[in-house]
Short mmCIF file of N, CA, C and O in Angstrom, two decimals:
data_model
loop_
_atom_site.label_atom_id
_atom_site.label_comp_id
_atom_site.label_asym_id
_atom_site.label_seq_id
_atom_site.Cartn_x
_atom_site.Cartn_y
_atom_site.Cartn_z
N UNK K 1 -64.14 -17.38 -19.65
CA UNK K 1 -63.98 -16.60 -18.47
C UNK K 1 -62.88 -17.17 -17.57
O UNK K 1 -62.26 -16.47 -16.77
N UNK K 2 -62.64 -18.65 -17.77
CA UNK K 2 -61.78 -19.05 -16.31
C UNK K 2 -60.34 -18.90 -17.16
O UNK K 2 -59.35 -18.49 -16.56
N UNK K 3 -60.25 -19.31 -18.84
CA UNK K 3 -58.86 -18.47 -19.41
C UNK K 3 -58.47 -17.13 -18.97
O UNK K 3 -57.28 -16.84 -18.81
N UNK K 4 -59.25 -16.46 -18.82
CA UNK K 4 -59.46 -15.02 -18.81
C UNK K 4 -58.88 -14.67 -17.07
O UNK K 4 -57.93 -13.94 -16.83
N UNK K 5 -59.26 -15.01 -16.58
CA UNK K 5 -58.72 -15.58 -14.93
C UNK K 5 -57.14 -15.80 -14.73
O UNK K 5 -56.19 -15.11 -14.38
N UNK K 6 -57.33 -16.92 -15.09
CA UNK K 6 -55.94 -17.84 -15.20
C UNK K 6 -55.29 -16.59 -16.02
O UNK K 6 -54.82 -15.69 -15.32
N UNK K 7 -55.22 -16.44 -17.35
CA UNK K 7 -54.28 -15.29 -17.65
C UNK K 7 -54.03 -14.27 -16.68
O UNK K 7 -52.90 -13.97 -16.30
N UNK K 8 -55.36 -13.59 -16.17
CA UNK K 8 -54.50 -12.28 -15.16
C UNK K 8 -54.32 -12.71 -13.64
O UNK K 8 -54.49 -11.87 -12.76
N UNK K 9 -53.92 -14.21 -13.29
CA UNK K 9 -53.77 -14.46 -12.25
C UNK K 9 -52.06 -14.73 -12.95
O UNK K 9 -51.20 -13.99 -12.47
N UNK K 10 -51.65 -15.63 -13.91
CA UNK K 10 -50.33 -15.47 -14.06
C UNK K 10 -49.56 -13.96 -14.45
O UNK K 10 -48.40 -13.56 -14.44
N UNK K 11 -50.62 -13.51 -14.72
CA UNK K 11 -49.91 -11.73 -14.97
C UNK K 11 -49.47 -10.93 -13.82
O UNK K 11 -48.44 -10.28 -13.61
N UNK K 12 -50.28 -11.12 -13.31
CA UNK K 12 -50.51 -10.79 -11.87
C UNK K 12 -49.02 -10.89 -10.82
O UNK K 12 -48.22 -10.15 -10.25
N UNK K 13 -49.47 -13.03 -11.12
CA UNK K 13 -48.05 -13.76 -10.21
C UNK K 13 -46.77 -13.30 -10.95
O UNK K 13 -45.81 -13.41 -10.19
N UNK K 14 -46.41 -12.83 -12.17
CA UNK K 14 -44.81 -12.33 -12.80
C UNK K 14 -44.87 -10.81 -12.17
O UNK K 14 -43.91 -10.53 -11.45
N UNK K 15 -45.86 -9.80 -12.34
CA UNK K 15 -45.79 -8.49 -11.67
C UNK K 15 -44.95 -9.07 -10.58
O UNK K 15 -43.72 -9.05 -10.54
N UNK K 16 -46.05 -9.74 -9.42
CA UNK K 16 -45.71 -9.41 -8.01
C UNK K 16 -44.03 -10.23 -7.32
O UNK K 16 -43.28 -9.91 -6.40
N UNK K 17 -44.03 -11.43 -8.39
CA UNK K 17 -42.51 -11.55 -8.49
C UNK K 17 -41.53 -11.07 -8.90
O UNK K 17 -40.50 -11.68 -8.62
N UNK K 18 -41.39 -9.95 -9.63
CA UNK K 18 -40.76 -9.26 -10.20
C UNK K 18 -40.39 -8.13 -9.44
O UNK K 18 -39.40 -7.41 -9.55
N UNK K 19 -41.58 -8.08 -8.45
CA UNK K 19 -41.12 -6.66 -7.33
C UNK K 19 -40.44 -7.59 -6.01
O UNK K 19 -39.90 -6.85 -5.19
N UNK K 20 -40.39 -8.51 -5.79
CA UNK K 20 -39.62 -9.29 -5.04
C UNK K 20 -38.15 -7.94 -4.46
O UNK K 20 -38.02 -7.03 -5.27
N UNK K 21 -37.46 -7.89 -3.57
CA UNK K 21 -36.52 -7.02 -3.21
C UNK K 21 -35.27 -7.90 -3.62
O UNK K 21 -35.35 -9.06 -3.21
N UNK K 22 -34.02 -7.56 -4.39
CA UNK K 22 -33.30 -8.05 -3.93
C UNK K 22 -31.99 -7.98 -3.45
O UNK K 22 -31.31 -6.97 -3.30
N UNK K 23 -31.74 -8.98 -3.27
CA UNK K 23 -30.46 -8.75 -1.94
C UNK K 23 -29.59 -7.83 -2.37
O UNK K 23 -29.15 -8.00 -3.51
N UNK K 24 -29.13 -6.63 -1.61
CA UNK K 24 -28.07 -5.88 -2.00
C UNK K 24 -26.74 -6.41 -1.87
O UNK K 24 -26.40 -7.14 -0.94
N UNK K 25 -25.93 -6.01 -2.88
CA UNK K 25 -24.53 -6.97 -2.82
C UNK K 25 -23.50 -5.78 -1.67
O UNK K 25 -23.53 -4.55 -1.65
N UNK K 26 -22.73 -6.67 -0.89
CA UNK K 26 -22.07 -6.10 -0.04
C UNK K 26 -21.02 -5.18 -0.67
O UNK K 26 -20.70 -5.49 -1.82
N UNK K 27 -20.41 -4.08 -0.13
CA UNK K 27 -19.58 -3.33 -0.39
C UNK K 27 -18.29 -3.84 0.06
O UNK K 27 -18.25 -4.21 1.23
N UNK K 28 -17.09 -3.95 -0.73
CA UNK K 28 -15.79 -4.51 -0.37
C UNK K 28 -15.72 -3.47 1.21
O UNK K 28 -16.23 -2.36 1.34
N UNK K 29 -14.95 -4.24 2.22
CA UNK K 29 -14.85 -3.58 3.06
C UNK K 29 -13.32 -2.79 3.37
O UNK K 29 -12.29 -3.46 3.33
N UNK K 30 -13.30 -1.63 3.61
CA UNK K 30 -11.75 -1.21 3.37
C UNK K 30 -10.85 -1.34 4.21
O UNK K 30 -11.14 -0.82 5.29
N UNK K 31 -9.87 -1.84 4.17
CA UNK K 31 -8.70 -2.32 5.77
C UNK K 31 -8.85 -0.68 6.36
O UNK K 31 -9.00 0.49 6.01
N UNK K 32 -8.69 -1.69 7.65
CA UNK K 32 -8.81 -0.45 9.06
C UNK K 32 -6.80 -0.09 8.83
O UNK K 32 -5.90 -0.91 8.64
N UNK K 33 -6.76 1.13 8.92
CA UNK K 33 -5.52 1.30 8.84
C UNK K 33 -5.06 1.96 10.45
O UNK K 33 -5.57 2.80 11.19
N UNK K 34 -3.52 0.89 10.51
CA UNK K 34 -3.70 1.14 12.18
C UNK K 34 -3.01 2.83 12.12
O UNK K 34 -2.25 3.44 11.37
N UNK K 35 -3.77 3.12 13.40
CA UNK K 35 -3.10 4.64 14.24
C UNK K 35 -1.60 4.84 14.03
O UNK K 35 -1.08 5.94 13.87
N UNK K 36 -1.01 3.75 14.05
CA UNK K 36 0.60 4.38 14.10
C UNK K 36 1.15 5.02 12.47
O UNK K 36 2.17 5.66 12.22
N UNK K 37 0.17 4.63 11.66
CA UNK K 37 0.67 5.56 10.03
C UNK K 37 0.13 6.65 10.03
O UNK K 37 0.48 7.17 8.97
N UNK K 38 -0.44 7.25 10.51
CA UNK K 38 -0.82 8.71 11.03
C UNK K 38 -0.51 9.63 11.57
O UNK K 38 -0.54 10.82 11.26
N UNK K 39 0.03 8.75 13.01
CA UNK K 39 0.45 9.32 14.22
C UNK K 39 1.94 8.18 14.78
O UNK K 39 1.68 7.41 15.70
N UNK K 40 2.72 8.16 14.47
CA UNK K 40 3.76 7.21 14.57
C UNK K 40 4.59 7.69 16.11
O UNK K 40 5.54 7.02 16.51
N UNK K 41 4.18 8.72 16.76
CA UNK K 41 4.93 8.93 17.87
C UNK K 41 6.04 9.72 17.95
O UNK K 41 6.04 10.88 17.54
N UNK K 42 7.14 9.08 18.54
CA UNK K 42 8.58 9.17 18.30
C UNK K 42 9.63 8.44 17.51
O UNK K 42 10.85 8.35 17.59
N UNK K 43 8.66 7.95 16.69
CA UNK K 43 9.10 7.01 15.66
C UNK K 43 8.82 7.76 13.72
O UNK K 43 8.12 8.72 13.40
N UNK K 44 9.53 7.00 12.95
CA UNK K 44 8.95 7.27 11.47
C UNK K 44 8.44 6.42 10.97
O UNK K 44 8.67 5.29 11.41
N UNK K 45 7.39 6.59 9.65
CA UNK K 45 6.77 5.54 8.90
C UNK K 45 7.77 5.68 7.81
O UNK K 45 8.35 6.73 7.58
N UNK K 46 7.97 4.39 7.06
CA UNK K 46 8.33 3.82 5.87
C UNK K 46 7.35 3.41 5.07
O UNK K 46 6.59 2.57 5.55
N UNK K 47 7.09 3.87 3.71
CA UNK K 47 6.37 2.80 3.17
C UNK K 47 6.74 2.26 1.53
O UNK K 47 7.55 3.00 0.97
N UNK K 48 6.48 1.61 1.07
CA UNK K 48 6.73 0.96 -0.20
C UNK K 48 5.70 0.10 -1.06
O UNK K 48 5.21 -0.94 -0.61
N UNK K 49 5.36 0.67 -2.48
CA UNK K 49 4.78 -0.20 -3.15
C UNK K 49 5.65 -1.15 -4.10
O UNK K 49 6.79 -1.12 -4.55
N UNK K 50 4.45 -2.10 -4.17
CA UNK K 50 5.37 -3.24 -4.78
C UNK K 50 6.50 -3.19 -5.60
O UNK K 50 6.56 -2.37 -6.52
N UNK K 51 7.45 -4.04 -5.36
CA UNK K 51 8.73 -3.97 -6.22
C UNK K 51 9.07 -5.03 -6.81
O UNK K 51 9.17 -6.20 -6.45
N UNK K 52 9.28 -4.36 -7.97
CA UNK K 52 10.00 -5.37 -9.03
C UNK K 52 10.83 -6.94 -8.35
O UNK K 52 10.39 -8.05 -8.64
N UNK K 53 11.63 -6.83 -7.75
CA UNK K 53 11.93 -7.83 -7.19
C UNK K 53 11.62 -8.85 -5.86
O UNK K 53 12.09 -9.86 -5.32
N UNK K 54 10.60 -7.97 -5.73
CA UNK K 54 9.51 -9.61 -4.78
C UNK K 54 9.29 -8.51 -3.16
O UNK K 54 9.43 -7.30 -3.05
N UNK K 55 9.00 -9.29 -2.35
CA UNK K 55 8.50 -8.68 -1.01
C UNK K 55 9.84 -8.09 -0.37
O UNK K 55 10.19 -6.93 -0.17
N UNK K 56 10.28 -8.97 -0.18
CA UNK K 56 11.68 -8.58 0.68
C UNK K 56 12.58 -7.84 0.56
O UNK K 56 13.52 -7.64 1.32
N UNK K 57 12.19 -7.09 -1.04
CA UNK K 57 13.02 -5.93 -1.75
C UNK K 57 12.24 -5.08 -0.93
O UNK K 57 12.63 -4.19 -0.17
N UNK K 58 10.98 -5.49 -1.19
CA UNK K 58 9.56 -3.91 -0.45
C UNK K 58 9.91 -3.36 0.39
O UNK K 58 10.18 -2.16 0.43
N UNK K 59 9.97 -4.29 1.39
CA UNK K 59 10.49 -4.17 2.63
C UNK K 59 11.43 -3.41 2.73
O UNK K 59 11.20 -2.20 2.77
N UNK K 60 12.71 -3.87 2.79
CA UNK K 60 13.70 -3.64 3.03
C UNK K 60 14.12 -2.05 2.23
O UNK K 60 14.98 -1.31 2.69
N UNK K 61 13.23 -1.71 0.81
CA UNK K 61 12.97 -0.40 0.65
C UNK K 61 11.86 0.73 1.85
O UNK K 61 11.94 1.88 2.28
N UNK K 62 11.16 -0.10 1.95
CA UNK K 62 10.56 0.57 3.01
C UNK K 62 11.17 0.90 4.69
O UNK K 62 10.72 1.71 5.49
N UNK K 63 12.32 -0.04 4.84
CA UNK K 63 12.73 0.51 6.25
C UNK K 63 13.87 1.35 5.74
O UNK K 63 14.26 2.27 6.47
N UNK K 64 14.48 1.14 4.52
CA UNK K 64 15.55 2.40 4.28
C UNK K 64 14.87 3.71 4.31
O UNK K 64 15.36 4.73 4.78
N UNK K 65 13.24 3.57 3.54
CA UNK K 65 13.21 5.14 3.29
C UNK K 65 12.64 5.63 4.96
O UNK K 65 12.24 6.80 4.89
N UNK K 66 12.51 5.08 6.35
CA UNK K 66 12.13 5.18 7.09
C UNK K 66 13.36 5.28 8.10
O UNK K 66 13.30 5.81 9.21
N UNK K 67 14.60 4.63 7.49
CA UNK K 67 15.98 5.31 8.23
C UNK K 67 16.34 6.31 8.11
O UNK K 67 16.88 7.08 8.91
N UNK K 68 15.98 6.47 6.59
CA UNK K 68 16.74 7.81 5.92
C UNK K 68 15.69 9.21 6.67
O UNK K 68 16.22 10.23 7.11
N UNK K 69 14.85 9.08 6.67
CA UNK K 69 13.77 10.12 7.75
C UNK K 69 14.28 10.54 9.39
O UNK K 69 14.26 11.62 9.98
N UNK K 70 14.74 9.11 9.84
CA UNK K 70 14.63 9.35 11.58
C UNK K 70 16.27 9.64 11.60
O UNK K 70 16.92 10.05 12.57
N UNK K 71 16.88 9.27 9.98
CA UNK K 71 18.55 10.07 10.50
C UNK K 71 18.62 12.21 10.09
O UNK K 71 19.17 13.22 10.53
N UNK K 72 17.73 11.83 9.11
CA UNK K 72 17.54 13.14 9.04
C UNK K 72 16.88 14.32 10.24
O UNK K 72 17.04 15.54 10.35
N UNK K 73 16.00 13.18 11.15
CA UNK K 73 15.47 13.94 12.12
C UNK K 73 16.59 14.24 13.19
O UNK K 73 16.51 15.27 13.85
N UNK K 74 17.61 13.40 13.37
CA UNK K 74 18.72 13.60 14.43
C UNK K 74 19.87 14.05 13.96
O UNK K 74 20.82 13.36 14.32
N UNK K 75 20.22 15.30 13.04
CA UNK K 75 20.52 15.62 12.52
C UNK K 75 21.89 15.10 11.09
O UNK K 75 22.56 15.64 10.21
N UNK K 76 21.75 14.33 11.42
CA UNK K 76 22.71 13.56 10.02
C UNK K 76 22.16 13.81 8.13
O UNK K 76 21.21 13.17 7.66
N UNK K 77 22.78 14.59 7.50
CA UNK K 77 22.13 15.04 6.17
C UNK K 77 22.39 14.11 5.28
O UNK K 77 23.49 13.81 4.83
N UNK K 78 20.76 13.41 4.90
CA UNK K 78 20.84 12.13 3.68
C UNK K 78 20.49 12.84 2.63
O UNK K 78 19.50 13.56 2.49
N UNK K 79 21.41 12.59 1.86
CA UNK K 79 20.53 12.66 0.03
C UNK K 79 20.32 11.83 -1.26
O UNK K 79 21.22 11.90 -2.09
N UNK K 80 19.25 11.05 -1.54
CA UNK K 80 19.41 10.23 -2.83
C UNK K 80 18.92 11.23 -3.70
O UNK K 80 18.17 12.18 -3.48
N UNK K 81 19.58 10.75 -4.92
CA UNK K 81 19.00 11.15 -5.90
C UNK K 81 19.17 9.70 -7.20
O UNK K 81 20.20 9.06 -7.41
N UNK K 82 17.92 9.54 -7.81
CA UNK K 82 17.91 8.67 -8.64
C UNK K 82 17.47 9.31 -10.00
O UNK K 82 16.70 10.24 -10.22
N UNK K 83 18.16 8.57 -10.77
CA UNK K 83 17.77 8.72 -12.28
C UNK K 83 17.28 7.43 -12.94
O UNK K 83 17.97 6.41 -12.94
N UNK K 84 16.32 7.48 -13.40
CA UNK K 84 15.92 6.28 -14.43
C UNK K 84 15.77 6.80 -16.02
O UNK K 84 15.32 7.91 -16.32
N UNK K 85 16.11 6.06 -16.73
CA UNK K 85 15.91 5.91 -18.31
C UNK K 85 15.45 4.69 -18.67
O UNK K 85 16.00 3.60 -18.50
N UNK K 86 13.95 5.03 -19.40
CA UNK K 86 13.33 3.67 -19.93
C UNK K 86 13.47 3.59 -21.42
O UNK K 86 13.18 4.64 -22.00
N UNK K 87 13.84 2.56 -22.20
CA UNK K 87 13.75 2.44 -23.65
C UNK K 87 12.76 1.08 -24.06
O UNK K 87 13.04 -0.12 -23.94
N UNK K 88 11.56 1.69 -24.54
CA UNK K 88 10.80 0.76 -25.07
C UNK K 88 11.13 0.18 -27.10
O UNK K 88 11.42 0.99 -27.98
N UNK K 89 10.94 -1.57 -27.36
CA UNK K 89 11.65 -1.19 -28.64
C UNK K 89 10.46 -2.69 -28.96
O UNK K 89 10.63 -3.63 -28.20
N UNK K 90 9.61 -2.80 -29.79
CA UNK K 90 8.94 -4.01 -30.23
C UNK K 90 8.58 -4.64 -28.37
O UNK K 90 9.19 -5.49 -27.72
N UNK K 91 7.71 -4.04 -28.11
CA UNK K 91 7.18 -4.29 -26.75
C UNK K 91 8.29 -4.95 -25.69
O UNK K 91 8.18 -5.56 -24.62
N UNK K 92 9.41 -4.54 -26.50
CA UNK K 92 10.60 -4.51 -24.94
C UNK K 92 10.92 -3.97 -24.55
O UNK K 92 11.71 -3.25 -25.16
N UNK K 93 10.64 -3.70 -23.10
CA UNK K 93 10.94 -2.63 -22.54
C UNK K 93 12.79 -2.75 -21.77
O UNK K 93 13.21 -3.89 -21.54
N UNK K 94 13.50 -1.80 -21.52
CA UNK K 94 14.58 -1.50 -20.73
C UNK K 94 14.60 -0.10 -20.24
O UNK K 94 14.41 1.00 -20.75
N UNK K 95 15.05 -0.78 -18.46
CA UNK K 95 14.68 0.61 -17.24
C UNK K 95 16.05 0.31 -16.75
O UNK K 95 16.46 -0.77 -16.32
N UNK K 96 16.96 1.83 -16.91
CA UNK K 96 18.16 1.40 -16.37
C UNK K 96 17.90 2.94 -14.97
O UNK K 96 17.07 3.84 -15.00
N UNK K 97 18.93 2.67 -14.01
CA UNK K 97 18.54 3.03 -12.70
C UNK K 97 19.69 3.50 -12.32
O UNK K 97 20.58 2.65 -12.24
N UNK K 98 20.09 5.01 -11.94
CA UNK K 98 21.70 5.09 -11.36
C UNK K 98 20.74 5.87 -9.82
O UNK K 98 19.72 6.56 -9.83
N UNK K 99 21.53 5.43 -8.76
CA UNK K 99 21.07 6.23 -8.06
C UNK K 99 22.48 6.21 -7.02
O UNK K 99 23.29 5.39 -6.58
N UNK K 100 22.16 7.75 -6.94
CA UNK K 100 23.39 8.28 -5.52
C UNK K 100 23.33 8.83 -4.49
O UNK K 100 22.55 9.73 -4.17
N UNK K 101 24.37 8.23 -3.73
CA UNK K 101 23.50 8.82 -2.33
C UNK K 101 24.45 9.24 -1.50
O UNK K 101 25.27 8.40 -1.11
N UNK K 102 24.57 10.82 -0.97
CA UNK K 102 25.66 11.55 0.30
C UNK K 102 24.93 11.14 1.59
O UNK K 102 23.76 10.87 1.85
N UNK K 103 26.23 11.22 2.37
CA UNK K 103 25.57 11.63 3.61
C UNK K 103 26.63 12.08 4.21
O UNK K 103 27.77 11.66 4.03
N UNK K 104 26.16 13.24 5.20
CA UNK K 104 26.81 13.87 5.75
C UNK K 104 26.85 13.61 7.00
O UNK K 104 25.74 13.97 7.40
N UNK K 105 27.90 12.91 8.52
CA UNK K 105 27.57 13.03 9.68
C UNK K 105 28.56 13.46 10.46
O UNK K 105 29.79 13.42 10.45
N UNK K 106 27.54 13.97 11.29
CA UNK K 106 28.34 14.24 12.23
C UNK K 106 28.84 13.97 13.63
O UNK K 106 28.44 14.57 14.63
N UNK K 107 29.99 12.75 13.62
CA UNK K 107 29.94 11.79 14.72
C UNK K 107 28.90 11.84 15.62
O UNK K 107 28.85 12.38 16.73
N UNK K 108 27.83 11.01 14.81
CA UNK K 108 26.71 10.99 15.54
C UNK K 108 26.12 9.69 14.76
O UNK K 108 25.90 9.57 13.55
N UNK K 109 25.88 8.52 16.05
CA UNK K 109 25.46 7.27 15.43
C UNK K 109 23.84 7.14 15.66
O UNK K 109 23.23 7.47 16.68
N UNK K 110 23.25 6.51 14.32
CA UNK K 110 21.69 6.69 14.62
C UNK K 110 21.48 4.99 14.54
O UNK K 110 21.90 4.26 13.64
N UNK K 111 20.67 4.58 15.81
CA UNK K 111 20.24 3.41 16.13
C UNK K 111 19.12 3.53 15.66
O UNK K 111 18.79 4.72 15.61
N UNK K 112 18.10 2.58 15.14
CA UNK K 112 16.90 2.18 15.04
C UNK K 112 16.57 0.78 14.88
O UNK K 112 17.47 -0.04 14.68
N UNK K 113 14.87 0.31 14.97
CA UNK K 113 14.35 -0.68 15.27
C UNK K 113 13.32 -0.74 14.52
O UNK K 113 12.83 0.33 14.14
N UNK K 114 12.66 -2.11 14.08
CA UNK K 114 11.44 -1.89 13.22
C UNK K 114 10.77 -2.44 14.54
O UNK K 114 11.26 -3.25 15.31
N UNK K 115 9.22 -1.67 14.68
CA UNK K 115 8.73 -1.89 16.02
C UNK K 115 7.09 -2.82 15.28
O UNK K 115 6.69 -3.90 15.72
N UNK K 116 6.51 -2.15 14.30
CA UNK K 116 5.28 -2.29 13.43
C UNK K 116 5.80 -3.09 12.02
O UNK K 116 6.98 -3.28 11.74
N UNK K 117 4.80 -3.45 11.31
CA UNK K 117 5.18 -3.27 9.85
C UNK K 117 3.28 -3.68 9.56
O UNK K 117 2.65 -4.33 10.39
N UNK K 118 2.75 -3.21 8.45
CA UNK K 118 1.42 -3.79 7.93
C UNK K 118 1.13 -3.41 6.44
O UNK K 118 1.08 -2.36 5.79
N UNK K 119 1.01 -4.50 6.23
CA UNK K 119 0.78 -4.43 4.33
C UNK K 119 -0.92 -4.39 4.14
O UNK K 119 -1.71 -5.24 4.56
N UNK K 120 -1.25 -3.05 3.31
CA UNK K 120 -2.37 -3.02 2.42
C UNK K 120 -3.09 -4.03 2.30
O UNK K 120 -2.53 -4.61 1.37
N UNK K 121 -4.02 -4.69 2.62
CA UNK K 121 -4.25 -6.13 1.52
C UNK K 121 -5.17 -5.33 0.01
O UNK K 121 -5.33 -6.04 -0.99
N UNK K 122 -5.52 -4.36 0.00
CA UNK K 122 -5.96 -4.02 -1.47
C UNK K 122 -4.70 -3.21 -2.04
O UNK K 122 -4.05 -3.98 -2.75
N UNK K 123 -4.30 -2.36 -2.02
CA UNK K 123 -2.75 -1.88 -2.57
C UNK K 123 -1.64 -2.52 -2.75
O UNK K 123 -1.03 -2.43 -3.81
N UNK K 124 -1.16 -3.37 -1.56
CA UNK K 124 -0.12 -4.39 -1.08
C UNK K 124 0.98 -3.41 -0.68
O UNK K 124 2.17 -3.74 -0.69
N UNK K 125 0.60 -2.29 -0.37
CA UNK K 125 2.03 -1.39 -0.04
C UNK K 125 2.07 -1.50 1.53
O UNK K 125 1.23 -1.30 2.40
N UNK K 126 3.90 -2.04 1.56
CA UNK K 126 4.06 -1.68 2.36
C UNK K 126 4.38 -0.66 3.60
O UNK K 126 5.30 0.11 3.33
N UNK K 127 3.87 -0.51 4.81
CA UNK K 127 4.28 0.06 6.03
C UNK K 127 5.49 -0.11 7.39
O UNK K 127 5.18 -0.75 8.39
N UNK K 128 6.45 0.34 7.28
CA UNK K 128 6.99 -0.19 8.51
C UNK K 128 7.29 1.30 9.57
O UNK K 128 7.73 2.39 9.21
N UNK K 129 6.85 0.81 11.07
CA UNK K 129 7.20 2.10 11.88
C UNK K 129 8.43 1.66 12.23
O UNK K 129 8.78 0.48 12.27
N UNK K 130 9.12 2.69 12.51
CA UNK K 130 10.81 2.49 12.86
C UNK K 130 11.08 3.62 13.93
O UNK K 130 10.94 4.77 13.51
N UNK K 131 11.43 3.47 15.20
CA UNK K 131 11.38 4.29 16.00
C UNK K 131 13.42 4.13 16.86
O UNK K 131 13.85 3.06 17.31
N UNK K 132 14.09 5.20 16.84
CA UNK K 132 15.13 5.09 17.36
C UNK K 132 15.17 4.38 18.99
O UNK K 132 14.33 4.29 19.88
N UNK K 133 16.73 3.90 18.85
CA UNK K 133 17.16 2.53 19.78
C UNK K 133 18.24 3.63 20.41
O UNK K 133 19.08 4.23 19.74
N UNK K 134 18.03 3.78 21.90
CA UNK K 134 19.08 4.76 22.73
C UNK K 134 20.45 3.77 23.17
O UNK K 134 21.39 4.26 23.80
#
């Protein structure tokens, strides 16, 4: 009888440990993305994902494509156009890149400023606001 015990007292103790709760694992939390990539003002957003040649390419792609916006807004006409051709051959790859670019102005000089900039930390793309300099 006291085997008999002892067995459904350890049966018992694995049940009621087994319903134990446990801890829920936290949810990654998602970057607060600031107001000005939304709503940028009197200014434009730039942005850029990672580039082949390191941060400072990112960048510096990201405030062009954010010039090329606020000259277009004051009337100066930009146009790129890019072409790429990739040739893959025994897992080597080659990406060749022509790209050209008009612009049309009309004695009319466009000032700007980088005022913001904020990188993704889960994407890593960059943001820069760029708002014209009178």
């Amino acid at each position: 009888m006291k085997n008999i015990a002892l067995i459904l007292s350890a049966c018992l103790f694995v049940i009621l440990t087994g319903c134990q709760t446990q801890p829920v694992a936290q949810q990654p939390t998602t970057p607060q993305t600031p107001v000005w990539i939304h709503n940028p003002g009197n200014g434009v957003v730039g942005s850029s994902v990672t580039h082949v040649k390191g941060r400072h390419f990112q960048e510096q792609l990201a405030i062009s494509r954010a010039r090329q916006q606020l000259a277009a807004r004051q009337g100066v006409d930009v146009e790129y156009v890019q072409m790429s051709s990739e040739t893959v051959t025994n897992e080597t790859a080659n990406t060749k890149v022509k790209r050209v670019g008009t612009e049309e102005v009309s004695t009319k000089t466009v000032k700007a400023k980088v005022v913001e900039k904020w990188v993704n930390p889960v994407t890593r793309e960059v943001f820069v606001l760029v708002v014209p300099v009178n």
